[in-house]
Coordinates of C-alpha atoms and ligand atoms in Angstrom, one line a residue:
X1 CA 0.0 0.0 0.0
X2 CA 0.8 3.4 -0.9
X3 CA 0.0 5.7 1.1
X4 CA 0.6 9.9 0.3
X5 CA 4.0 11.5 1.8
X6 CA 3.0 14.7 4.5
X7 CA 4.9 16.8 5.3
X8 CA 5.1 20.2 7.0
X9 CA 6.9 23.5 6.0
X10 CA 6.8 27.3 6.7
X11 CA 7.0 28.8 3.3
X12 CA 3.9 28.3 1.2
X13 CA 6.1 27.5 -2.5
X14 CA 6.1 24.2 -2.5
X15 CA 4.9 23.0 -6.4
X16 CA 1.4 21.7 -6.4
X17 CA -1.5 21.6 -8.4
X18 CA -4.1 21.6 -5.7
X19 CA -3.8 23.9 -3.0
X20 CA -6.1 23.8 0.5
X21 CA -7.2 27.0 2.0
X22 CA -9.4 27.1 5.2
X23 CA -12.5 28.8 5.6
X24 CA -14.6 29.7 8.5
X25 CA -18.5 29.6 9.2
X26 CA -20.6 32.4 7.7
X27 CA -17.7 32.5 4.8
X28 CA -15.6 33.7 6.5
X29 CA -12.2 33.6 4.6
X30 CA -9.1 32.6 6.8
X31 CA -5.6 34.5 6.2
X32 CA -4.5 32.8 3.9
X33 CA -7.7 32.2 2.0
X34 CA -8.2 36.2 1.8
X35 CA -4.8 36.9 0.1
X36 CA -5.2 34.3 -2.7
X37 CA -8.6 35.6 -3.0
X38 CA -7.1 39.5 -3.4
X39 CA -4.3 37.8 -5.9
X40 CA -7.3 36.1 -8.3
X41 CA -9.2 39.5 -7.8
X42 CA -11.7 38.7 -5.3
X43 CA -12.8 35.2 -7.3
X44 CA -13.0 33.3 -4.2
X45 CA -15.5 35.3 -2.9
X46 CA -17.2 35.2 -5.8
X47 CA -17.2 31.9 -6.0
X48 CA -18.3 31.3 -3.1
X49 CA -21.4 33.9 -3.4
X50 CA -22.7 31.7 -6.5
X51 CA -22.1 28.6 -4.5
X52 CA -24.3 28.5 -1.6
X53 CA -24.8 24.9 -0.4
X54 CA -21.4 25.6 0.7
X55 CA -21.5 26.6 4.4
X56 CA -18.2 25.9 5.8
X57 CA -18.8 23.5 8.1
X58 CA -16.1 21.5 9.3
X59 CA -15.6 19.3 7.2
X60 CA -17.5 20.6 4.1
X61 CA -15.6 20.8 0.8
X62 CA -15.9 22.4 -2.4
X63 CA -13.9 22.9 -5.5
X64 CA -12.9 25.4 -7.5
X65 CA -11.1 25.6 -11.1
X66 CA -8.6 28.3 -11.4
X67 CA -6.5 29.3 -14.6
X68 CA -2.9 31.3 -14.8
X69 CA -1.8 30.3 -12.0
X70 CA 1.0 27.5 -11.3
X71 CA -2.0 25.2 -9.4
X72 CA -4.9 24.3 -11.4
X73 CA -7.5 24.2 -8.4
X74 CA -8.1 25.3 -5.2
X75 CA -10.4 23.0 -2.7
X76 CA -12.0 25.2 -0.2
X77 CA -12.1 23.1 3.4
X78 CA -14.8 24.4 5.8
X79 CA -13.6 24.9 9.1
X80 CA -16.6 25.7 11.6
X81 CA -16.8 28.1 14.3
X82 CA -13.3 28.4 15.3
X83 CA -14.0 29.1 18.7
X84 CA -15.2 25.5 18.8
X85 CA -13.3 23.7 16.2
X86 CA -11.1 21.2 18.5
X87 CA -8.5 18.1 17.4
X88 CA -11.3 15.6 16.8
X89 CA -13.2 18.1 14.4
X90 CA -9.6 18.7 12.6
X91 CA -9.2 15.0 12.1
X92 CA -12.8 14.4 10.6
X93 CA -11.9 17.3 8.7
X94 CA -9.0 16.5 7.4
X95 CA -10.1 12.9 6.5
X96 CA -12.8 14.3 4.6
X97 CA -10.3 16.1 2.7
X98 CA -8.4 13.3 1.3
X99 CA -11.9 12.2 0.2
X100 CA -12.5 15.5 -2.1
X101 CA -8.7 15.4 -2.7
X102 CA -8.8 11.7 -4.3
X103 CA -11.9 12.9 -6.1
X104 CA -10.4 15.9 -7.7
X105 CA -7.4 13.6 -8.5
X106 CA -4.8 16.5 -7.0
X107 CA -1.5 14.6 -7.4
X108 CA 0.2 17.1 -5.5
X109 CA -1.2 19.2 -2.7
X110 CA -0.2 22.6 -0.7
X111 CA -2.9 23.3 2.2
X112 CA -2.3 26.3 3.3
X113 CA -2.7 27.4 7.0
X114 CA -0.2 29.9 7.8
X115 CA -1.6 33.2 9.5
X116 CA -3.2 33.8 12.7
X117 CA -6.7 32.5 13.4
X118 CA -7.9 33.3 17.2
X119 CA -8.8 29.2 18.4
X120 CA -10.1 28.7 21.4
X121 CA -9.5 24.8 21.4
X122 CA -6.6 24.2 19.3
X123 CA -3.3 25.4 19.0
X124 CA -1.6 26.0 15.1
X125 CA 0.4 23.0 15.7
X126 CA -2.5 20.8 16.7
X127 CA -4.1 22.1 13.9
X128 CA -1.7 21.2 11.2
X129 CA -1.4 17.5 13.4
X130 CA -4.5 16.7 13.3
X131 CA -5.5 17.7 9.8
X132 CA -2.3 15.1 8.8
X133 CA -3.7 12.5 11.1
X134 CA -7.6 12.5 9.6
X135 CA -5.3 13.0 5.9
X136 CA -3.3 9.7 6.9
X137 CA -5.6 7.6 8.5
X138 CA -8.1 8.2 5.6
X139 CA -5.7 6.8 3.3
X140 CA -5.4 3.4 4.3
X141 CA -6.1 0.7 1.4
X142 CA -6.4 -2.8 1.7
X143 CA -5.4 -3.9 -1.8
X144 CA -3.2 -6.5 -1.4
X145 CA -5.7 -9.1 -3.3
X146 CA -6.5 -7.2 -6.1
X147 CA -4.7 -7.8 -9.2
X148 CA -5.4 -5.4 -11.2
X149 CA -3.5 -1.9 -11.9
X150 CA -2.8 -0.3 -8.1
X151 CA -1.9 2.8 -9.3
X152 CA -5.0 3.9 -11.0
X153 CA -6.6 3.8 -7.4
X154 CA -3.8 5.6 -5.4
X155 CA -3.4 9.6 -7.5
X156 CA -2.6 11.4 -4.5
X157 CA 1.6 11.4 -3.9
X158 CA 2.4 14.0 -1.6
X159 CA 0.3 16.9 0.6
X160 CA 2.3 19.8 2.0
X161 CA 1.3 21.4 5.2
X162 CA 2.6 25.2 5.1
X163 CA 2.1 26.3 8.6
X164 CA 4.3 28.5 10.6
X165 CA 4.3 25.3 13.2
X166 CA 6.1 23.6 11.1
X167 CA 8.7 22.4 13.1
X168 CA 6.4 21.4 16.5
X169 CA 4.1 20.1 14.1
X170 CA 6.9 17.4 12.7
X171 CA 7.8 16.5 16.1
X172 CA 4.1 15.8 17.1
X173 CA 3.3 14.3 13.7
X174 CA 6.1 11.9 14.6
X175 CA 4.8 10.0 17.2
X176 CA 0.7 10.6 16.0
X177 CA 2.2 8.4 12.9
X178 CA 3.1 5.3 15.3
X179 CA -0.1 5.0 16.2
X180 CA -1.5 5.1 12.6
X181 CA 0.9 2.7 11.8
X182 CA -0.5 0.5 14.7
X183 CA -3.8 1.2 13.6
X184 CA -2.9 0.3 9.6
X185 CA -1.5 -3.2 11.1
X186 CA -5.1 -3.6 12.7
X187 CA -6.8 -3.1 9.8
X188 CA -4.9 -5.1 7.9
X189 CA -5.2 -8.2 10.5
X190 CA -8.7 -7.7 10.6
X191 CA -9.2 -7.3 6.5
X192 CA -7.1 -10.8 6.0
X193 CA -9.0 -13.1 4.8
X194 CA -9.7 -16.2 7.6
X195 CA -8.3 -18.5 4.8
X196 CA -4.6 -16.8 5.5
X197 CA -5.4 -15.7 8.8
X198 CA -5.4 -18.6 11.0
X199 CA -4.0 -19.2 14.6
X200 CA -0.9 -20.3 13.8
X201 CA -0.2 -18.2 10.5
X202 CA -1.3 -15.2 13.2
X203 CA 1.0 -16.2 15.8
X204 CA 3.8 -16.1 12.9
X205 CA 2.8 -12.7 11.7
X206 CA 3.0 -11.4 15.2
X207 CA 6.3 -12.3 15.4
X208 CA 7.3 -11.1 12.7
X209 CA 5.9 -7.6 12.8
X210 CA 6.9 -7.0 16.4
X211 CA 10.5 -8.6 17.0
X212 CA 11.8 -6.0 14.5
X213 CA 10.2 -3.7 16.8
X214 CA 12.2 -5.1 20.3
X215 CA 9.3 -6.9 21.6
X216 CA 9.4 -9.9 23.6
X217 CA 7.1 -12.4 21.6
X218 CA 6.2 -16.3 22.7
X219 CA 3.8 -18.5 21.2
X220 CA 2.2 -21.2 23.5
X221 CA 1.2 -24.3 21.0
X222 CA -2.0 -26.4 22.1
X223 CA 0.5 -29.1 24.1
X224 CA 1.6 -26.3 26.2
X225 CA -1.6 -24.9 26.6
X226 CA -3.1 -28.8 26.8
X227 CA -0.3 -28.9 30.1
X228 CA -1.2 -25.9 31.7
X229 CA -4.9 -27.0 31.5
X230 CA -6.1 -24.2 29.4
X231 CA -9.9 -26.7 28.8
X232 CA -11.8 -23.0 27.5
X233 CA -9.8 -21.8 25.3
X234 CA -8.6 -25.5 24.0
X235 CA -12.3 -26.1 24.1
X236 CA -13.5 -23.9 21.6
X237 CA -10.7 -24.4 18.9
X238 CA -11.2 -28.1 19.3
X239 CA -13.7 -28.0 16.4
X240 CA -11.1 -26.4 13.7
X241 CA -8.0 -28.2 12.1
X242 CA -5.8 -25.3 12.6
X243 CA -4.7 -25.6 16.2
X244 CA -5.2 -22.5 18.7
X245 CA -2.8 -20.2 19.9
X246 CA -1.4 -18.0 22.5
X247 CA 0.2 -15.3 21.9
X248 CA 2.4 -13.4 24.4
X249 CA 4.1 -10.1 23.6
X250 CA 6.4 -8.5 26.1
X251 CA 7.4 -4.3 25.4
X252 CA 10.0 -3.5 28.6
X253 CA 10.0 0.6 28.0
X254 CA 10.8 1.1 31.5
X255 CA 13.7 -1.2 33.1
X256 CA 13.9 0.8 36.4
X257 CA 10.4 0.5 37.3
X258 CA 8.7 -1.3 40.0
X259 CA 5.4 -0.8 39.5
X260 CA 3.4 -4.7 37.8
X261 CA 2.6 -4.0 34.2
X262 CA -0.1 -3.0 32.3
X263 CA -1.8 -6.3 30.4
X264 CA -3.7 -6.4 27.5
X265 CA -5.9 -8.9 26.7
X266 CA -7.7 -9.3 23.1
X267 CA -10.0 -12.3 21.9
X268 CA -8.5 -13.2 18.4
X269 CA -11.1 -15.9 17.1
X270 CA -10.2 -15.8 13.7
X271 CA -13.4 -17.0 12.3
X272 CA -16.8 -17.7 14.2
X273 CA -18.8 -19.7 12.8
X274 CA -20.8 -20.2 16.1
X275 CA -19.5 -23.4 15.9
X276 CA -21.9 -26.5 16.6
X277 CA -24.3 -23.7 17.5
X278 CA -24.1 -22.6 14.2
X279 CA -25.1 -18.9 13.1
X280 CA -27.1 -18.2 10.0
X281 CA -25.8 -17.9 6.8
X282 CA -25.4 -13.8 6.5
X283 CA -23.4 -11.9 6.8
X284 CA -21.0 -14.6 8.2
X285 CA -18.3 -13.7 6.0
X286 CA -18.0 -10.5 8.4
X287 CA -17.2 -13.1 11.3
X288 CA -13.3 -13.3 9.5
X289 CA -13.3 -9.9 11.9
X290 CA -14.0 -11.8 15.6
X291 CA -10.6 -11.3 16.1
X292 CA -10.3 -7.5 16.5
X293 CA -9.8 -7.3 19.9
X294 CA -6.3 -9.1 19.4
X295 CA -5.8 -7.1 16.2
X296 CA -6.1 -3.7 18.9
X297 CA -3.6 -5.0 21.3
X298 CA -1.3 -6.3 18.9
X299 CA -1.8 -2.9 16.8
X300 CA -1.1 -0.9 20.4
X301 CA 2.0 -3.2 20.9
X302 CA 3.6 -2.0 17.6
X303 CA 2.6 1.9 18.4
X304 CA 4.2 2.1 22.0
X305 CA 7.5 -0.1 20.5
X306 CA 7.3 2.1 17.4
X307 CA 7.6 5.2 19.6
X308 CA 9.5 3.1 22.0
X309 CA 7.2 4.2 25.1
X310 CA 8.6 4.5 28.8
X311 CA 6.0 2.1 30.2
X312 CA 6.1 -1.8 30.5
X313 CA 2.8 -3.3 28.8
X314 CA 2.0 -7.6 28.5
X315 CA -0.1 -8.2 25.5
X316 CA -2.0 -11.7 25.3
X317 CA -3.9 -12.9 22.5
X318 CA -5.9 -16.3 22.8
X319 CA -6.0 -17.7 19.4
X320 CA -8.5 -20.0 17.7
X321 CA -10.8 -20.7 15.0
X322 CA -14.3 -21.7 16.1
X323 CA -15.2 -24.2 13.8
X324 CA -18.4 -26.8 14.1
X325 CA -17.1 -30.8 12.8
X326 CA -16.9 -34.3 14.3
X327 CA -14.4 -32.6 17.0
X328 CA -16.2 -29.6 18.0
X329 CA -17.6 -28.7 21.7
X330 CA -20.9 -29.4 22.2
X331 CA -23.7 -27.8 23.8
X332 CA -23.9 -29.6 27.3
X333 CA -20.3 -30.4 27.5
X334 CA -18.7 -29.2 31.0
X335 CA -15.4 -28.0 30.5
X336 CA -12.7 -26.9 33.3
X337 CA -11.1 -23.5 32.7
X338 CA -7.5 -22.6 33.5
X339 CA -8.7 -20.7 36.6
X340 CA -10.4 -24.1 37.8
X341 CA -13.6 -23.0 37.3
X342 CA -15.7 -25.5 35.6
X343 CA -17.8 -24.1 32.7
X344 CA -21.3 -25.3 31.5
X345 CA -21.9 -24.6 27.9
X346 CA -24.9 -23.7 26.4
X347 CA -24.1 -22.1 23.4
X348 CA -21.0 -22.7 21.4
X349 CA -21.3 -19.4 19.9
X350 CA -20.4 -17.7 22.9
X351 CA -16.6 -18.3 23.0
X352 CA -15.0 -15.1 22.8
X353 CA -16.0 -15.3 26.7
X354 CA -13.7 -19.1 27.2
X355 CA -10.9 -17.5 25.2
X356 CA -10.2 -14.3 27.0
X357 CA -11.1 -16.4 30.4
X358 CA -7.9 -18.3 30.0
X359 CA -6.0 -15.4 28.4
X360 CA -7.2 -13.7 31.5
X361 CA -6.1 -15.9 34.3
X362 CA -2.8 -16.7 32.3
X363 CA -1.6 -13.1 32.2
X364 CA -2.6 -12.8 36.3
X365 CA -0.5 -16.0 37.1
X366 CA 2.3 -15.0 35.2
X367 CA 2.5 -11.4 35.2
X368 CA 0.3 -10.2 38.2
X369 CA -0.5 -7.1 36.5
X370 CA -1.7 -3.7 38.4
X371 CA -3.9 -2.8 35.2
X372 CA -5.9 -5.1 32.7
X373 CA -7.6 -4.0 29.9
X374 CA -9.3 -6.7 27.9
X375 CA -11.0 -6.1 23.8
X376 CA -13.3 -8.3 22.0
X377 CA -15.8 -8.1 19.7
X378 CA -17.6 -10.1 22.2
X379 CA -21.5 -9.7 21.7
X380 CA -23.7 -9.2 19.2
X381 CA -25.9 -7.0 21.9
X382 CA -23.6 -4.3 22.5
X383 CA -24.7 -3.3 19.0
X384 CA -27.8 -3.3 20.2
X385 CA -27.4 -1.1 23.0
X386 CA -25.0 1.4 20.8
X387 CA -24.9 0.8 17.5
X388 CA -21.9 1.0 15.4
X389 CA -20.9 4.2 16.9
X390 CA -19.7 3.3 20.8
X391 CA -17.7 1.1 22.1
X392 CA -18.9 -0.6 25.2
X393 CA -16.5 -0.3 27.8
X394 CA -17.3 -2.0 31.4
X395 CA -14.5 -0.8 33.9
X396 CA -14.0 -2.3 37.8
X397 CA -12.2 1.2 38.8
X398 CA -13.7 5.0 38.4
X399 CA -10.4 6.0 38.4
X400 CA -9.1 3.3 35.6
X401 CA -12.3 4.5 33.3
X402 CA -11.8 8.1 33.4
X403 CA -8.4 7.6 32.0
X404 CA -9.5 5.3 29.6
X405 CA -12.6 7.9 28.5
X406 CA -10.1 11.1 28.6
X407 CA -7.6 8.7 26.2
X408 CA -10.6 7.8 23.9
X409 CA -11.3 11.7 23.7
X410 CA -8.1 12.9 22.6
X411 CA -7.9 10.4 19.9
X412 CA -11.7 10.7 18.3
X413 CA -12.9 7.2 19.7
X414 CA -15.6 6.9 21.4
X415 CA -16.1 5.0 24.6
X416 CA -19.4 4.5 26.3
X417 CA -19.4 3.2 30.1
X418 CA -21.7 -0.2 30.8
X419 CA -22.2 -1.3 34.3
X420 CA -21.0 -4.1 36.2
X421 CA -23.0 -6.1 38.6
X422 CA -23.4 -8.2 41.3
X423 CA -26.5 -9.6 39.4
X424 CA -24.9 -9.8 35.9
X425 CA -22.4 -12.3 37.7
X426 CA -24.9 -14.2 39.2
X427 CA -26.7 -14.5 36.2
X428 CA -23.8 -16.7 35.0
X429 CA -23.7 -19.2 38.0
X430 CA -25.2 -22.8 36.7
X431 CA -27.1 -25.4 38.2
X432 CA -24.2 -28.2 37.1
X433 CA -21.0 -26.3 37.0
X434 CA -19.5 -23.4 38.5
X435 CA -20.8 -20.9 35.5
X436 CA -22.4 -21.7 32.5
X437 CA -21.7 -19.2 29.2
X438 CA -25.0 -18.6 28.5
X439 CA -27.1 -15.8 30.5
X440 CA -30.4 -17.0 32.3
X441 CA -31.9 -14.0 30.0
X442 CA -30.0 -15.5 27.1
X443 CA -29.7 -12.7 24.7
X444 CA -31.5 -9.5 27.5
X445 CA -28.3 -7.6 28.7
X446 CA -26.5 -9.7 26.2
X447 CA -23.3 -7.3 26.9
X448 CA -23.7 -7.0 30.6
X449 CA -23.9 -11.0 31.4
X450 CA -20.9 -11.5 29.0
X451 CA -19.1 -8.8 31.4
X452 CA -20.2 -10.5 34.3
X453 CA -19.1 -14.1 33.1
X454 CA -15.6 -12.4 32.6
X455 CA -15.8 -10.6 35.8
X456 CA -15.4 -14.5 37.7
X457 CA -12.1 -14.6 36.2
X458 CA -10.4 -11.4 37.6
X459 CA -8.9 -11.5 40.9
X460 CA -8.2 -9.8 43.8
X461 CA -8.1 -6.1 43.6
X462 CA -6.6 -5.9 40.2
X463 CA -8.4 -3.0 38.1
X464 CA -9.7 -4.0 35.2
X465 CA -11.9 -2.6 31.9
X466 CA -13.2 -4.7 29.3
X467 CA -13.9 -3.0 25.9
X468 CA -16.6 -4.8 23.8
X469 CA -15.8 -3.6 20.8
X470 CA -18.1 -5.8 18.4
X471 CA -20.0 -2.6 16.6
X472 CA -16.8 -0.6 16.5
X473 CA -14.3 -3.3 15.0
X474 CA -15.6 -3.5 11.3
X475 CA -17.7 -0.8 9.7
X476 CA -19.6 -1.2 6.4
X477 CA -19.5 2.4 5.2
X478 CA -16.7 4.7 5.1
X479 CA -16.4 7.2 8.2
X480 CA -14.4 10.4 8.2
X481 CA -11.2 8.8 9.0
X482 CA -12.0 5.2 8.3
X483 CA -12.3 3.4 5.3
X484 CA -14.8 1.0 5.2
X485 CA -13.5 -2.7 6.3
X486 CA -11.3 -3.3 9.3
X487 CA -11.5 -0.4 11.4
X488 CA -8.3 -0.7 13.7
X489 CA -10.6 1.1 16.6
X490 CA -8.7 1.4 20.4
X491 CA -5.5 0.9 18.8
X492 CA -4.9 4.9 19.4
X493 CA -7.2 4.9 22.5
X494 CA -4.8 2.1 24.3
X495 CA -1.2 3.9 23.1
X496 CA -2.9 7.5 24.8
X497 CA -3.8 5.5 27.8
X498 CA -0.2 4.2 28.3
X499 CA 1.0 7.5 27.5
X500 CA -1.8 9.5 30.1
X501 CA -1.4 6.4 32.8
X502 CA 2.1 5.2 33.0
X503 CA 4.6 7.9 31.2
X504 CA 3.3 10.8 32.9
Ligands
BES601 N1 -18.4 -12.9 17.6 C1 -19.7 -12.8 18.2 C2 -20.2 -11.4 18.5 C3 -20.3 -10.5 17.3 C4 -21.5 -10.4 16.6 C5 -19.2 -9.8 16.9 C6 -21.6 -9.5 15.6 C7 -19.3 -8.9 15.8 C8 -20.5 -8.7 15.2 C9 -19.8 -13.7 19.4 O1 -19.0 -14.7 19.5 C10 -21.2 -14.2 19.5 O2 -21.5 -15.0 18.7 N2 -22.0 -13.8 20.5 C11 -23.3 -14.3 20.7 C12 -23.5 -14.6 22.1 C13 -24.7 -15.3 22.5 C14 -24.7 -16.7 21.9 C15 -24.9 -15.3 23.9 C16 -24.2 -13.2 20.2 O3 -23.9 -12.0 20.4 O4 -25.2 -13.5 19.6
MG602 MG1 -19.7 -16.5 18.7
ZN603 ZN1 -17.2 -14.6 18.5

């Protein structure tokens, strides 16, 4: 993939045949706007006054042809109030742009945002940042099956930023680019097809993406696991030919602390077909995505390593395939989890909850961590309860959740807090075995009892979240800074949180 070079300078000459100029609600023409518009003799304006479904609202685009001069057009980028306009506003923004700017094929681009604007919520650098972040993360392609001619799809090379934050802004940009390139390896784990993407092709890929990086990585095979007496997880790969996986990743940023790690927990199931419970036949293709909860922690593993964070963070991924056949778990079977607990199960489709179980209880054994944050696209009923906007995020700690939800903020997630409850984990207690994976309301609260079944397998006084991120993972339309397809979502959420909770 190929994605456009950004860069940031102070004078505005660089060649182009596009430039970007801001404008401002009610028209308003920013600095630099206003002088091009004196040099073409008011035509902006003009243009403008004949064009009046454009508003500038953030976000809002609109282009205009220009002759004589050394660029060919000029894309006028709404920017809102600018007493209000703030860093998430700037990203949408600026992946909208790269919309209008792939549209109107500009091969080369200058955006223009030098001069002084009087921002209540942003600084000039921010500004410039942020407008490169929404730019790059709007970008991202997943081409890497299609045979035809690439280049046709990919016309624009290189955007300037001329801003007189120039040097800030290439600081800043610097480590906002880890992230992305955190959140490009999460997409592209959660766009590979389950054919490729298997546990143990996974676990390889892992490896290989990370060690580069200085991370730690080990991969439990199912004989290891089969020793510990990992029965869950083992449980619900059982079914599948490819054997399961777990995946350990170890980032040591900070030698001299003494402080227990952060963990990171994701559910990587990478394909659900429900299993002997089996689901219906649409839409299944989408299930190659049940493992995007790992694809966030391994996507947060290569952001802090890329920007080679002071902070030491575990990342565990349980990896299987949930497949129905001759070998699969059955409804009724009673399986023992690595905690001890046994474990009725009533549905086979709910197995995100036995994989992260074990994951869970082998990253508190080994590590004893003071922070756990799990992911998963664990329920079909947190889309129910929030759509495909919010996350679902269930957190033992006030204190733990309001740095996840000020994390989320400043990096244009969004988090929503579910409760916990005494009578969600009750809910999960069965007549037979010590829990049962199926909710006495079934499907009610869907999110909640799945919360509660994980909330048996956390122990002591560790603090723990768990982000449900099933509506959040994959979207099927394009959003301002997401391309349809694999989302990468919590990747920059978890690297601010390490940043906000352990580097400060
Ligand atoms: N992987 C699914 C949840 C899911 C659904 C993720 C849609 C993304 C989009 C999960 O394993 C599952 O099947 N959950 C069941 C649980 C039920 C059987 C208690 C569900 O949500 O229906
Ligand atoms: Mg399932
Ligand atoms: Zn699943």
């Amino acid at each position: 993939m190929t994605t456009p070079t950004i860069l940031f300078q102070k004078s505005d000459d660089a060649k182009a045949d596009t430039i970007v100029l801001g404008v401002f609600e009610k028209n308003t023409l920013s600095d630099m706007a206003e002088i091009v518009n004196d040099n073409l003799d008011g035509g902006i304006a003009a243009f403008l006054k004949d064009n009046t479904s454009f508003t500038a609202k953030s976000g809002q685009t609109i282009k205009m042809t220009v002759q004589g001069q050394s660029y060919n057009q000029i894309i006028l980028l709404g920017l809102g109030d600018p007493k209000t306009l703030n860093t998430q506003d700037t990203e949408n923004a600026g992946g909208k742009l790269f919309g209008a700017l792939k549209v109107a094929n500009a091969k080369q681009t200058n955006i223009l945002l030098n001069g002084s604007v009087d921002y209540k919520n942003i600084s000039a650098t921010e500004l410039a940042v942020h407008l490169a972040v929404g730019l790059h993360l709007k970008s991202y392609k997943f081409e890497k099956y299609k045979t035809g001619d690439k280049e046709k799809t990919s016309g624009v090379k290189k955007i300037v930023i001329t801003t007189n934050a120039h040097l800030e802004a290439t600081k800043s940009y610097k480590a906002h680019k880890s992230a992305c390139d955190g959140v490009f390896l999460a997409r592209d784990l959660i766009n590979e097809p389950p054919n490729t993407l298997h546990p143990e092709s996974y676990a390889e890929l892992v490896k290989k993406e990370l060690k580069p990086l200085e991370v730690e990585v080990e991969i439990l095979d199912e004989k290891k696991m089969q020793k510990l007496g990992m029965g869950a997880l083992l449980a619900v790969g059982q079914g599948s030919i490819r054997e399961s996986r777990l995946v350990i990743m170890k980032w040591n940023g900070n030698k001299k602390s003494k402080k227990s790690p952060l963990a990171l927990v994701g559910k990587g199931v990478t394909f659900d077909t429900g299993g002997i419970s089996l689901k219906p036949g649409a839409d299944m293709d989408l299930m190659k995505m049940d493992m995007g909860g790992s694809a966030a922690v391994v996507g947060a593993m290569k952001a802090i390593a890329s920007r080679k964070a002071k902070a030491n963070v575990i990342g565990i991924i349980g990896l299987v395939e949930n497949m129905p056949s001759d070998r699969a778990y059955r409804p009724g079977d009673i399986i023992t989890s690595y905690a001890g607990k046994t474990i009725e199960v009533l549905n086979t489709d709910a197995e995100g909850r036995l994989v992260l179980a074990d994951a869970l209880t082998y990253v508190q054994k080994k590590y004893n961590p003071d922070t756990i944050i799990d992911l998963a696209t664990l329920t079909g009923a947190i889309m129910v309860a929030l759509g495909y906007e919010y996350c679902g995020a269930f957190a033992n700690d006030n204190d733990l959740w309001e740095t996840i939800s000020e994390s989320a903020d400043q990096t244009n997630e969004k988090f929503w807090r579910m409760p916990l409850d005494e009578a969600y984990r009750k809910e999960m207690e069965s007549d037979v075995a010590d829990l049962k994976n199926l909710g006495s309301l079934g499907r009610w609260g869907g999110a909640c009892s799945a919360a509660g079944f994980l909330e048996h397998f956390i122990e002591g006084k560790t603090k723990w979240a768990h982000i449900d991120i099933a509506g959040t993972a994959w979207w099927k339309s394009d959003k301002p800074t997401t391309p349809k397809g694999g989302t990468g979502f919590a990747v920059r959420t978890l690297d601010a949180f390490v940043k906000n909770s352990y580097e400060k």
